[in-house]
Each structure stands twice: as C-alpha cells, then as structure tokens.
Tab-separated table of C-alpha atoms and ligand atoms in Angstrom:
chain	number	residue	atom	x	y	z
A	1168	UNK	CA	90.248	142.588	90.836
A	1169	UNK	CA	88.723	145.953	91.920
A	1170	UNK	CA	87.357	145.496	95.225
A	1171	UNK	CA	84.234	147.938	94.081
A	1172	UNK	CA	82.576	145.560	92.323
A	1173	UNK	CA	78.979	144.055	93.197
A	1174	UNK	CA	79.225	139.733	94.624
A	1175	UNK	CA	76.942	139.393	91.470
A	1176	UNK	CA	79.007	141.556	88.871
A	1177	UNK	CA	82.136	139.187	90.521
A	1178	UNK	CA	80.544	136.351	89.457
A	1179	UNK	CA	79.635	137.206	86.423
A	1180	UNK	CA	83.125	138.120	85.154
A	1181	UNK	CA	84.772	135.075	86.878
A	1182	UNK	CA	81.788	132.633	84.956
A	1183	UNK	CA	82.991	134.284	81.800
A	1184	UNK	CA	86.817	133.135	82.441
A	1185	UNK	CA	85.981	129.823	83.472
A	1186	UNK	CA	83.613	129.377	80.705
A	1187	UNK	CA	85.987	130.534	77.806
A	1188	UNK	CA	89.279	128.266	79.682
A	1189	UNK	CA	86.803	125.345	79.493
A	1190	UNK	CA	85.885	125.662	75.804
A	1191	UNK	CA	89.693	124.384	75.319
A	1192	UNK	CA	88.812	121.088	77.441
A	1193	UNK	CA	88.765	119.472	74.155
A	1194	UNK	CA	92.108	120.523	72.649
A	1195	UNK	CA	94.195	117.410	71.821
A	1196	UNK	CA	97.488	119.086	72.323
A	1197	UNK	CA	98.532	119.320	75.933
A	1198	UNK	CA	100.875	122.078	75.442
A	1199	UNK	CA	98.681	123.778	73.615
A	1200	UNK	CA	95.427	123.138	75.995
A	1201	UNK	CA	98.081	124.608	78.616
A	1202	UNK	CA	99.248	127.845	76.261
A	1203	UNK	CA	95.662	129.257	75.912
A	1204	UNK	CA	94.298	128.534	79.120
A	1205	UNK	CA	96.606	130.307	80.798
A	1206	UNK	CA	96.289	132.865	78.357
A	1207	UNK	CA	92.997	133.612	78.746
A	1208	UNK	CA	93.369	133.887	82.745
A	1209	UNK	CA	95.985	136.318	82.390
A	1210	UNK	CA	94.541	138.042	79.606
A	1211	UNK	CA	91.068	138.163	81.665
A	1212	UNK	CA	93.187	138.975	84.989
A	1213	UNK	CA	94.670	142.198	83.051
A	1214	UNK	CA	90.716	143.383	81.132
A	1215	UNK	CA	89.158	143.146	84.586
A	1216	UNK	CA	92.381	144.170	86.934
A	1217	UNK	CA	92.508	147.836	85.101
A	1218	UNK	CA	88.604	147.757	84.062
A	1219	UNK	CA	89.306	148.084	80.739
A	1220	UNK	CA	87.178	150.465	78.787
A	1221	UNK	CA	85.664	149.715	75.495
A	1222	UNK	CA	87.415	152.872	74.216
A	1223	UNK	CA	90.968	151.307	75.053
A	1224	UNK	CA	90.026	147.852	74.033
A	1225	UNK	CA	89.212	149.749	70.460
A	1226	UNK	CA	92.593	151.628	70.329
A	1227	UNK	CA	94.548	148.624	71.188
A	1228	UNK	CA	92.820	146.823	68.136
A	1229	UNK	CA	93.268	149.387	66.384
A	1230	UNK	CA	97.438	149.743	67.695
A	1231	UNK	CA	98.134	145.846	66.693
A	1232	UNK	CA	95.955	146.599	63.353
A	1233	UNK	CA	98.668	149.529	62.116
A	1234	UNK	CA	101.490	146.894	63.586
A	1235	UNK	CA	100.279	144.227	61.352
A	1236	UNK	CA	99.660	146.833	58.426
A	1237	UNK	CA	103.494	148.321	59.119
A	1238	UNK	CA	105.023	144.755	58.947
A	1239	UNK	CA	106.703	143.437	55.826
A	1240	UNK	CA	109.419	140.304	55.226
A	1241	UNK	CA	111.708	143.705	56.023
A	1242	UNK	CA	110.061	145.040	58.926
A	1243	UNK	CA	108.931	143.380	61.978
A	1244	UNK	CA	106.595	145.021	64.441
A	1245	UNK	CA	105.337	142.752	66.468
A	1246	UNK	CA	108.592	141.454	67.210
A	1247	UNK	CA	109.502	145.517	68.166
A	1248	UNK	CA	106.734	145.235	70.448
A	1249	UNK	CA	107.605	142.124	72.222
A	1250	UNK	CA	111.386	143.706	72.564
A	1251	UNK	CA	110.676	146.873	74.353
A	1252	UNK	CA	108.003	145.436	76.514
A	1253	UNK	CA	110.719	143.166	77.278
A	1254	UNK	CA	109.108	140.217	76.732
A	1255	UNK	CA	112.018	139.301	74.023
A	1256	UNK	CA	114.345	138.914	76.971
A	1257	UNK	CA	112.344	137.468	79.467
A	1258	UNK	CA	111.806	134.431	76.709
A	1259	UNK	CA	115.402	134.418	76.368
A	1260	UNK	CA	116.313	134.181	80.181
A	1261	UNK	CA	114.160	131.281	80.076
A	1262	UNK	CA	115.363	129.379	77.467
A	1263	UNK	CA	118.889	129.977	78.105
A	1264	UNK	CA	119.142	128.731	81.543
A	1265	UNK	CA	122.348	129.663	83.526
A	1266	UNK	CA	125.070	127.165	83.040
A	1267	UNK	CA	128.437	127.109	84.948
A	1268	UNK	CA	130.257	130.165	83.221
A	1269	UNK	CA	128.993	130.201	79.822
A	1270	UNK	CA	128.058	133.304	78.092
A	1271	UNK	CA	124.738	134.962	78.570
A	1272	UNK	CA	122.294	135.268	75.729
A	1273	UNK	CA	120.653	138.708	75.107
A	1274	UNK	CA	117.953	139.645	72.257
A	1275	UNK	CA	118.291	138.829	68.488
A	1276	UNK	CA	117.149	141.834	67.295
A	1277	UNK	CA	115.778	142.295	63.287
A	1278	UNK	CA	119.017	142.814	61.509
A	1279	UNK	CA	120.600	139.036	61.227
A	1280	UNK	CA	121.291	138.033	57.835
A	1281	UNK	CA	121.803	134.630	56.614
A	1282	UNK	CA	125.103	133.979	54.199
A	1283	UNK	CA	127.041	137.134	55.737
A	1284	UNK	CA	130.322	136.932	54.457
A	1285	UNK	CA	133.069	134.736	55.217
A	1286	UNK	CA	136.251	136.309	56.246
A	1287	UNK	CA	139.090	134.950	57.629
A	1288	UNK	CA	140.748	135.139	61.457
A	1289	UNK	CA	142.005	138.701	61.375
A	1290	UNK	CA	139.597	139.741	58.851
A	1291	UNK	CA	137.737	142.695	58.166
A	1292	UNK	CA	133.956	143.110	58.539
A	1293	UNK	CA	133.431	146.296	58.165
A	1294	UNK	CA	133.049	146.926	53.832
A	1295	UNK	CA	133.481	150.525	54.041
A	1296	UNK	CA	130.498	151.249	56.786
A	1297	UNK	CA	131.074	154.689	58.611
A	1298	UNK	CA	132.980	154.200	61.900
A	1299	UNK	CA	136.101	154.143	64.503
A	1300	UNK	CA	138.037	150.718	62.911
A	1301	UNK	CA	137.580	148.516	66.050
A	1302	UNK	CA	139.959	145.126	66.770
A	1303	UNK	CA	137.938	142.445	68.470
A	1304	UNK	CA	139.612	139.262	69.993
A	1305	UNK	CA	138.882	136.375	72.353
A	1306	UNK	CA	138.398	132.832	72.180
A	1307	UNK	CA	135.752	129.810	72.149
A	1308	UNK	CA	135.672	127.402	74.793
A	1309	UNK	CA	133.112	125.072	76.207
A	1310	UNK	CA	132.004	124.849	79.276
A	1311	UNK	CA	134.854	122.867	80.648
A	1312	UNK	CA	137.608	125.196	79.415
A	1313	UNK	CA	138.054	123.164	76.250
A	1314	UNK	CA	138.637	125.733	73.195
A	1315	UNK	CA	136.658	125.051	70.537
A	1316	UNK	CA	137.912	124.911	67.272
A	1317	UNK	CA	135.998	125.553	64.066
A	1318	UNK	CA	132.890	127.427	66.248
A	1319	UNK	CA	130.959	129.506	63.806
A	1320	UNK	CA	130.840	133.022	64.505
A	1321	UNK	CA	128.835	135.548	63.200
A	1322	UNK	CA	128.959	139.053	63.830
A	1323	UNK	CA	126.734	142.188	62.804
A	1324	UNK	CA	126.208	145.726	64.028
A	1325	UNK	CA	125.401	149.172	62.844
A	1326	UNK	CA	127.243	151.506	61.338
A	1327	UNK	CA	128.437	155.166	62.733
A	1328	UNK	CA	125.349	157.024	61.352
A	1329	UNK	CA	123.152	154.344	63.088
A	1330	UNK	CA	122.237	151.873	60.322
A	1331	UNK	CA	122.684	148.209	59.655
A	1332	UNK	CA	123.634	147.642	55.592
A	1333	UNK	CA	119.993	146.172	55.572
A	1334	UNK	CA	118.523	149.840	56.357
A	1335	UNK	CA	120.463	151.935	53.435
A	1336	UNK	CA	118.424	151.496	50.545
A	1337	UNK	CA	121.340	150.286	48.148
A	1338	UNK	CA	121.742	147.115	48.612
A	1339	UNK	CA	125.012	147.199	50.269
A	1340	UNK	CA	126.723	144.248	52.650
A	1341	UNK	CA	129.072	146.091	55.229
A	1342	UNK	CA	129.783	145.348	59.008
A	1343	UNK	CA	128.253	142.198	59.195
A	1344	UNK	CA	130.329	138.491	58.885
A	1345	UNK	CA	131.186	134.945	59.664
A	1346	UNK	CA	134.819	133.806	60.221
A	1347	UNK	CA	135.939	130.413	62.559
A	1348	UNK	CA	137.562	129.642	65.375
A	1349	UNK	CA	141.076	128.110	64.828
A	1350	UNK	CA	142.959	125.233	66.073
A	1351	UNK	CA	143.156	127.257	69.746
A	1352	UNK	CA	139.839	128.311	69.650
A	1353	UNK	CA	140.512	131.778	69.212
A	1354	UNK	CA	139.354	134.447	66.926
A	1355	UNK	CA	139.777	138.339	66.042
A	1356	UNK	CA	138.411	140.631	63.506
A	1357	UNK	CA	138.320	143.907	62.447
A	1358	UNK	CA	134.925	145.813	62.986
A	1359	UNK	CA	134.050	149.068	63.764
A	1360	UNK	CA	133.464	150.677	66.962
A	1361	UNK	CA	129.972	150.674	68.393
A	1362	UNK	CA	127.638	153.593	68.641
A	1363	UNK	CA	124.163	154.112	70.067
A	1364	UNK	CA	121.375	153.714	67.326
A	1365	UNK	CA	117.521	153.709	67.623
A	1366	UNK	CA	115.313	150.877	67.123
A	1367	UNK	CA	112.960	151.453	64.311
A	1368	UNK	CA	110.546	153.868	65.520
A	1369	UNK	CA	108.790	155.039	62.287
A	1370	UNK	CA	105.598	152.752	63.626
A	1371	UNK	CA	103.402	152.154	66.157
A	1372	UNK	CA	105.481	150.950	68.387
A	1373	UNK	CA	107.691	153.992	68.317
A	1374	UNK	CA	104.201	156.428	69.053
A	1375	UNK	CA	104.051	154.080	72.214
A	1376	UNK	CA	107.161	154.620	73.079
A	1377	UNK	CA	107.014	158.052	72.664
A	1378	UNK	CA	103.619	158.155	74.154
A	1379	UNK	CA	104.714	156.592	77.306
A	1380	UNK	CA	107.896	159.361	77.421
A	1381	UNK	CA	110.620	155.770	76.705
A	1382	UNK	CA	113.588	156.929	74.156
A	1383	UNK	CA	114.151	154.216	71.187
A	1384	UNK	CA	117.820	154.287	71.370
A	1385	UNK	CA	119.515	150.753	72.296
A	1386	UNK	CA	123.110	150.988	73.994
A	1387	UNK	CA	125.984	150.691	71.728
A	1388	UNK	CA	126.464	147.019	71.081
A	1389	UNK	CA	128.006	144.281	68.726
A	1390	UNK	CA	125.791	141.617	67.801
A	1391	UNK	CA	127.669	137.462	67.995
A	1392	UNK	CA	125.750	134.439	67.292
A	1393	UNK	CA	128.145	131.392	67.949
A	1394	UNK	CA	127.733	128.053	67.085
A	1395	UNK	CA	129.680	124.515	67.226
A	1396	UNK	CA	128.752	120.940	67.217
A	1397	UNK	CA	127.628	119.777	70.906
A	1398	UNK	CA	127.268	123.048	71.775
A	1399	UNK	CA	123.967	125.029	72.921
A	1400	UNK	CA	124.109	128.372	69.922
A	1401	UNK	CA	124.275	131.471	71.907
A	1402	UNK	CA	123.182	134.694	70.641
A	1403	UNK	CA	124.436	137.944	72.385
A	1404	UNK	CA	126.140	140.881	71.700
A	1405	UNK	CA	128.959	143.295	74.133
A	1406	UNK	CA	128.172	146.053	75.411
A	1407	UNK	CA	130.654	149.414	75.150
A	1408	UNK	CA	131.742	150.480	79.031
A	1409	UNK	CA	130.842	153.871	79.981
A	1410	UNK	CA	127.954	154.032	77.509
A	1411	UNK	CA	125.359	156.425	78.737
A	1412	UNK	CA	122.636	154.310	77.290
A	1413	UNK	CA	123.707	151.143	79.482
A	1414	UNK	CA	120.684	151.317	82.114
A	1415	UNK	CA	118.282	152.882	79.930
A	1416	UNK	CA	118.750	150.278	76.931
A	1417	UNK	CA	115.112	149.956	75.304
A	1418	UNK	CA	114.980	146.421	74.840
A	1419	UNK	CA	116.448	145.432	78.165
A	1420	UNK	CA	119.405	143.582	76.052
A	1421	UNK	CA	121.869	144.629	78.445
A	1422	UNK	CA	124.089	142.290	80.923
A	1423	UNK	CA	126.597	143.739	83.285
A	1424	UNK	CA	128.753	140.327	82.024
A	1425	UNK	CA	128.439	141.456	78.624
A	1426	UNK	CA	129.844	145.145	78.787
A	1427	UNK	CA	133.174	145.014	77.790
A	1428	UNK	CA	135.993	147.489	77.696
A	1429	UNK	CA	136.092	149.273	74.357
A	1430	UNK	CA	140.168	150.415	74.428
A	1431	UNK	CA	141.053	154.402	72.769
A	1432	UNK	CA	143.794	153.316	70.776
A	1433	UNK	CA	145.621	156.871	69.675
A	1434	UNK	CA	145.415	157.513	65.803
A	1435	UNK	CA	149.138	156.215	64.675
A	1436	UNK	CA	149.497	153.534	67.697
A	1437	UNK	CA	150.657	150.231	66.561
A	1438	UNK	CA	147.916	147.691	65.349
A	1439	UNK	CA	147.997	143.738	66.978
A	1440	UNK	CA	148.158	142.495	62.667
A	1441	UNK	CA	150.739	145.627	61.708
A	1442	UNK	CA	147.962	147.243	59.830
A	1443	UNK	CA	148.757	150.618	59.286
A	1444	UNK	CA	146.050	153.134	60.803
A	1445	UNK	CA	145.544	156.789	60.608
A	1446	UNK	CA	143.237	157.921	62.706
A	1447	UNK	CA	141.949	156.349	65.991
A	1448	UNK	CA	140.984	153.390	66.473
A	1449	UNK	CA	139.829	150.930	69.522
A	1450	UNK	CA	140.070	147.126	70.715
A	1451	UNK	CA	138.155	145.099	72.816
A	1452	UNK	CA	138.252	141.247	74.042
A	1453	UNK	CA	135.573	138.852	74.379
A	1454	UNK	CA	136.193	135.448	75.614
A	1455	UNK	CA	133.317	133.188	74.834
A	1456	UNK	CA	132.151	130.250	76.845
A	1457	UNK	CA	129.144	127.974	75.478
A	1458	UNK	CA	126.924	125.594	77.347
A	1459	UNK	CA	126.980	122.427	75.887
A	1460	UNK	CA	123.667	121.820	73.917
A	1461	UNK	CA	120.542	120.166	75.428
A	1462	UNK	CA	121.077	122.197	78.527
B	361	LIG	C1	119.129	145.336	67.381
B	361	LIG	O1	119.960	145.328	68.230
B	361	LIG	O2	119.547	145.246	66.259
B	361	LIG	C2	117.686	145.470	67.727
B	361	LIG	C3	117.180	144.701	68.745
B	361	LIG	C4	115.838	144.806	69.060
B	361	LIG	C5	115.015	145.653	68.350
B	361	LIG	C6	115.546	146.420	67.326
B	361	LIG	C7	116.888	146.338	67.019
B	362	LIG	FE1	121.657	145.809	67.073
C-alpha cells in the first residue's frame, strides 16, 4: 500500500476487500471458501499496491480477451501465460515435493500426445523428424534403488527446425513415443538430438514477452513422463549441457539435476545396437528415480 494515501481513502479500499472476502462466508466448500478469499486479498493487494489505472485494468481485459479468442483444443494460451510467468513451475515444485533422490519434475508443456507410439527397448522415435540421431539410455528405479520393471515411458520433443509433429500441418507422428522398462529396469531409444525452439509466440502472450524485452526460446530439452504402479508419475524432461539458453529458459523448466551430458559421437563411430551411422550422432544417459506415489 502506497503510503500517500488519505486515513479515509485507506479505509475505504481496505472496507472494499473485506467486504468482497466476506461475500464468500457462505460458500459450502472449504477449499473453495479458502481459494477465493485469498484470491481476492492478493488480487486487491496487487490493484491497490501499483495503483492500478483504469487504462491498465482495460488493456489487461482486453490482453486475457485476445488469449481466450487465440485459444483452440490446439492452442493453449492461458496455459502459455501461466508458463512464462512461471507460475507452471511454481505449481509443480509444490506438488512434487522433494523425496530422497527421486527425479525432479519440470513443466508439461502443450505438445503431449496421448497413444504415441509404442516402440520397443532400443527403438526408434524419431519417424523421419529433422535432427542429429541421438542414443538415450538409463534406467527406472524407485526410491529405494529397486529397478522398476515395466515403467511406462513416454518421450516427446521437437524436431531440428523447432517443431513438434503436432505443429507441421500434415498430420505427421515423428519424435514422440512410449516403450517399457525391462526386467532390469532399464531402457534406451533412439531420438534425436535436442535443439533450442520457441514457445508459441504468434499471441498475446508472445507481444508480452516481447513487450517486456523476454526471448520465447526454451533451452534444448527432451520431454519424459514416467509412470509405474506404486509409483508417484513424474513429468520432466533433460536438459543439453553447455546450452546457451540454460539460465535464460522462458518457462523456468530448467534444473541443474536435469542437464545432462549430450556426448559428440564422430560421424562413422561405432553405435551401442551396431546400427550403422553416417553422419554424427550423440548419446546421453538418464537414470530415473521415482517417488513412490502418495508422497
Ligand atoms: C514445451 O516444452 O514443449 C513447452 C513448454 C511450455 C510452453 C511451451 C512449450
Ligand atoms: Fe518442449
């Protein structure tokens, strides 16, 4: 609160807050009594902390209006918004409490797809997208070192011109998956190697962003959703090391635990299933641990 307002224009606005928190006094829903009364502090805290002009109340309306106009069952503003204000991640952190060693959780991002293909261990995701073939091993184990066998893993990222299948307008499936864990626990694929990409930035969100002088681009990254009886399903992605775009990732997605060493493997070096290769290729490792579920 400005301190250069009047005791009587003080009172006034704090009346007003009080006065809209009590009109949910009613609500039968705990939770929900709790959701929008703090929600109207906050939101009141924020109108009267900047003294919000009717001018930039009007443009804001008029901002989520164009977000709600923009979104479609294939495009998902609001959900843009809440990633690069980072609000995405802070939801995650908090439902994905720390536990022991297990992997940490990072944004979901728009560009999941349900019934990916199955492939096998040693597979290949990649159905002709552009990019640097890239080997990716590692196992699933639960929290207690146990591998897990059977996990469910999915896997999706973008291809080398920036684009997940989803985004080319023919209808293709490419670089995206589901394979399982084996009797160890362990899993590889073939994928391709990750490059940097923008978020969508065709909408309002992308004039704030450019507004405010923030790039769209999200570090390289490969996107893993894992899940296995008794165990909590984490969704994450790794991270390429020595990516430029590592601190300056738009939707704060990025964990030092999850960057990951992307290996140069020289165009004719020896592949780890004998495939032959021509031109360069790379290989990382990801070991997985998951929290059990409940926690
Ligand atoms: C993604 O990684 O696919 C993504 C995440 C958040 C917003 C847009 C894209
Ligand atoms: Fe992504």
């Amino acid at each position: 609160m400005t301190d250069t307002v009047s005791a009587e224009q003080e009172h006034r606005e704090a009346e007003l807050v009080e006065r809209v928190a009590r009109s949910f006094d009613n609500c039968a829903d705990p939770r929900l009594k709790q959701l929008m009364t703090s929600l109207v502090h906050h939101l009141h805290a924020f109108v009267r902390d900047v003294r919000l002009t009717e001018r930039e109340w009007s443009k804001a309306i008029e901002f989520l209006t164009s977000a709600g106009h923009i979104t479609d069952d294939k495009h998902q503003e609001f959900i843009l918004l809440s990633d690069v204000l980072g609000i995405s991640m802070q939801t995650i952190a908090i439902n994905n409490e720390a536990y022991g060693n297990a992997t940490e959780a990072t944004v979901f991002g728009p560009f999941f797809v349900e019934d990916s293909p199955e492939i096998p261990v040693g597979g290949d995701i990649s159905a002709g997208a552009s990019g640097e073939p890239c080997w990716v091993e590692g196992t699933v184990s639960d929290s207690k070192g146990q591998p897990v066998a059977g996990a469910r893993i999915e896997v999706w990222e973008a291809d080398a011109d920036g684009l997940y299948d989803v985004q080319h307008d023919d209808g293709r499936t490419a670089a995206r998956g589901h394979l399982f864990t084996d009797a160890e626990g362990r899993y590889s694929f073939w994928g391709i190697t990750p490059t940097p990409y923008p978020i969508p930035h065709d909408g309002p969100v992308g004039k704030m962003l450019e507004a405010v002088g923030r790039s769209p681009m999200r570090a390289s990254h490969l996107h893993f959703m894992v899940s296995a009886p008794g165990q909590r399903t984490l969704v994450t992605h790794i991270f390429v090391q020595g990516d430029q775009l590592l601190g300056a990732d738009t939707v704060f997605g990025v964990k030092p635990s999850l960057v990951k060493e992307f290996e140069r493997q020289l165009p004719g070096s020896p592949t780890p299933d004998g495939r032959a290769m021509d031109g360069a290729w790379s290989r990382v490792a990801f070991d997985i641990v998951l929290a059990p579920a409940g926690t």
